[in-house]
Amino acid sequence: MELNSRIPSGPIERLWDETRFNMKLVNPANKRRHSLIVVGSGLAGASAAATLGELGYNVKCFCFQDSPRRAHSIAAQGGINAAKNYQNDGDSIYRLFYDTVKGGDFRAREANVYRLAQISVSIIDQCVAQGVPFAREYGGTLTNRSFGGAQVSRTFYARGQTGQQLLLGAYQALERQVQAGSVAMYPRTEMLDLIVIDGRARGIVTRNLVTGEIDTHLGDAVILGTGGYGNVFYLSTNAKGSNVTASWRAHKRGALFANPCFTQIHPTCIPVSGDYQSKLTLMSESLRNDGRIWVPKQKGDTRPPDRIPESERDYYLERRYPSFGNLVPRDVASRNAKYACDEGRGVGETGLGVYLDFADSIRRLGRKTIEERYGNLFDMYERITGEDPYAVPMRIYPAIHYTMGGLWVDYHLMSSIPGLFVIGEANFSDHGANRLGASALMQGLSDGYFIVPYTVGDYLASNKLEKISESQSEVGNAVALVEQMTQKLLAIDGKRTVDSFHRQLGKIVWDYCGMSRTAGGLRLAIEQIRELREEFWNNLRVPGSAADFNQSLEKAGRVADFFELAELMCVDALERNESCGGHFREEYQTAEGEAQRDDDNYSYVAAWEYRGYGSPEELVKELLEFQYVHPSQRSYK
Amino acid sequence: MRLKLKIWRQQSRSAAGKFVSYPMDDANPDMSMLECLDVLNERLIEAGEDPVAFEHDCREGICGSCGFMINGVAHGPLPATTVCQLTLRHFKEGQELVLEPWRARAFPLIKDLVVDRRSFDRIISSGGYVSVSTGSAPDGNAILVSKESADRAMDAAACIGCGACVAACPNASAALFTGAKIAHLGILPQGKPERDVRALRMVAQMNAEGFGGCTNIGECTGVCPKEIPLEVIAAMNRDYIRGSWRERDNLVTTIRPFTEWSTGSKLKVDRATE
Ligand SMILES: Cc1cc2nc3c(=O)[nH]c(=O)nc-3n(C[C@H](O)[C@H](O)[C@H](O)COP(=O)(O)OP(=O)(O)OC[C@H]3O[C@@H](n4cnc5c(N)ncnc54)[C@H](O)[C@@H]3O)c2cc1C
Ligand code: SF4
Ligand code: FES
């Protein structure tokens, strides 16, 4: 397969303008006649569905939660970036563009990232107009903070609930269109397959999660905003329901999956406390501004932290990275915590944790200042662990947090299946091998409010779409496939629960395709994943029936897809013989232990094509060119 | 630690429900209430029984999916905490915990501890927004908002739509939820132009859904995981009265509540006039 990224040529700052100018427009009177299917109601899906509804299209929007307002986006805490330069500290569209390309370790497309930086400005305007209660200065203007090591203050936030407030803004815009009759909302409805007719995406197969009814919805284009796949690791900071099913089933219908091994680990999460643990809680990385990270110098030192004298502590980040210290990027901080624990110097009952100590800051700044800065986070920590972080150092450990990989899309956010658009975390587009803090919210809303509404219109106006009907064989076949899979899952009637398989799968992926990877480990992981998948299909027990509210059945379908994705992640990681961003191959590091890219051989997007169950996927490369930001080696020494 | 769970089991809305007791002899005090149910469910599945259905997603107290009564208190005994963040260390050794779904006419039961809260979406849909289409916004700093207003708006906007307020209220009123949105948007300059009709429509929809009236008991704010203050109800009442006067010549329409889930009937949106 040939990939055409449809990136126009010309000066980068004019590309999006020119693309829009060259687009064909849909006659306003005809918009109503086009049915569009939006799967997902997170920041990306809700903003797209609302905007398409406003434009006059006939939209159906789907989510698996009981309300669109509960999409995983709701949990984002830190904030959203925009190149407003309200702080007059030298920010600009170009700087945000530059930081994002560099932060992504030169594995993202320049044209996409530039457009994202341009649009960032309009996102804030739109959200403010919707009534999103962003933090303000006393004079009434918007406040910013610096986030994730950025040297300018460009992050907008609403307390520690930025994702919630942005999502509620998009949700309310969506509900306004529901009221207007232009959007029909289908909550508790899960997409289980994509319907492709004559090579174009024309609809979806869904299961009603309350009644079990299998249904089809046909339309002129399908837009997936179904989120990331971090839950392949079982334990992650994602919401429990987040899954890869919509993307994966589209992949099996021909949509290429790009860079699956690019996953991001967040260094400051609350460590695992026992086998029953169901998810990991993230704490804002702003904590690293005032907390000092350390472990005991000695292996197996089980003394409580206050009994370990200063001289027997290893502030390893400060030691190894004297100029950045505790503020090194996410991947560097995470990897170093892993090494400390691998050496047997981890703390807490499980030995998988490091201290994040505020004692010095409290001494220096006073408890009150620390309370003002981090009060909420300290409370949350105490609620979960039962320990008081003002008195005892916090324990933290890295956790999987975000997935940069996803379905391959071109500059129009269209996948390799014409008529299938992919937005938000579900696509691979803008973050390369590593995402900067506060950029996911920006990308989701940019895709949904400001890009896909145009590009879908262009697609509809430029292509003649045949009339289709429910009675076509493609529709019936897709339904039959879904029904077969459901029956198959229920019929196994083995001994083990879905969660037990998921937990075991997650551990394999975490151990071998997590923070650091080796060729040997990845090969082993592929073997183990296949074995476990075999057992899954022979020894799974799903209680209940298909015609029922059946949460085990929902999970079983999702875990089945995670099994296949997990293998592809390892294959992709194995193929990429370099280290970049979140992908760290131990064989490829500098003498100082930093990630070593290989731009001569790996400056490409790895897009994978499905070739049938059990057959190896085929690699299609999209070469990346850097005309503006020249690849350089990161250094945080 | 040992706990005794007594859980409401009901296969579907039309089936009869009953309490079933499950001993938990090896609960871990660090587990959350939901993790305790996870462990129970693993055992039930292995024993060939139907697991307990309960709603959850973020498990961080922000999505509003989770929620049930524990010993008669919505979200259990810990203030400002959803059941997903409630750890077992807050209970006593050997304690019996009675788990029941939210019970309210406007929240029909789906299964076990899961109820249908689409009535909340319909309240928002009736007017809980600022009518600004994508692309038409002025610069973010063109409208100044005092820090105090922004903070107060944020206090109200923190609602997670969980429904605990309704479950705790002897009248099953949704005044705290509805008031929170009316207050959030009413405080901000962006929300001012539609303030009157917003209150009218949202209150009309709230009534059409079969939520009870507010008699100022205050149970709602006591259980609210986001500690939404009662003053939002006062704001709602004020806007409603003002709106009733100013908009007295305009008709307010409501959506007729639908409780079925089948795809066919769901799309028909019936409008009634008040
Ligand atoms: C704890 C946490 C904190 C974060 N903080 C920040 C931050 O401060 N700043 C930042 O920029 N980013 C942050 N992120 C990342 C960011 O929140 C996400 O990347 C982003 O919200 C994803 O949005 P989305 O719209 O693409 O997908 P989601 O919000 O995940 O939405 C997916 C939607 O798809 C639906 N769906 C999925 N599959 C199906 C299916 N098969 N059928 C029907 N519907 C389906 C779901 O119901 C849901 O509505 C954070 C992430 C986490 C985990
Ligand atoms: S007002 Fe409080 S209790 Fe009621 S829905 Fe909102 S968050 Fe839940
Ligand atoms: S699961 Fe999201 S609030 Fe409890």
JSON list of C-alpha atoms in Angstrom, two decimals, chain A residues 53 164 168 177 189 218 248 309 321 414 421 453 513 536 592 625:
[
{"chain": "A", "resi": 53, "resn": "GLY", "atom": "CA", "xyz": [-24.27, 19.58, 14.08]},
{"chain": "A", "resi": 164, "resn": "GLN", "atom": "CA", "xyz": [-13.46, 18.22, 33.19]},
{"chain": "A", "resi": 168, "resn": "LEU", "atom": "CA", "xyz": [-18.26, 19.90, 29.98]},
{"chain": "A", "resi": 177, "resn": "GLN", "atom": "CA", "xyz": [-27.27, 20.24, 19.19]},
{"chain": "A", "resi": 189, "resn": "THR", "atom": "CA", "xyz": [-23.69, 1.90, 22.77]},
{"chain": "A", "resi": 218, "resn": "LEU", "atom": "CA", "xyz": [-25.08, 3.84, 7.95]},
{"chain": "A", "resi": 248, "resn": "TRP", "atom": "CA", "xyz": [-8.61, -2.14, 16.24]},
{"chain": "A", "resi": 309, "resn": "PRO", "atom": "CA", "xyz": [20.27, 9.90, 57.46]},
{"chain": "A", "resi": 321, "resn": "TYR", "atom": "CA", "xyz": [21.36, 15.51, 35.90]},
{"chain": "A", "resi": 414, "resn": "MET", "atom": "CA", "xyz": [-8.46, 10.71, 7.19]},
{"chain": "A", "resi": 421, "resn": "PHE", "atom": "CA", "xyz": [-11.54, 10.02, 9.93]},
{"chain": "A", "resi": 453, "resn": "PRO", "atom": "CA", "xyz": [-15.46, 19.76, 10.34]},
{"chain": "A", "resi": 513, "resn": "CYS", "atom": "CA", "xyz": [7.35, -3.27, 26.16]},
{"chain": "A", "resi": 536, "resn": "PHE", "atom": "CA", "xyz": [-7.79, -16.92, 26.56]},
{"chain": "A", "resi": 592, "resn": "GLU", "atom": "CA", "xyz": [25.56, 8.65, 29.38]},
{"chain": "A", "resi": 625, "resn": "GLU", "atom": "CA", "xyz": [11.20, 15.42, 6.53]}
]
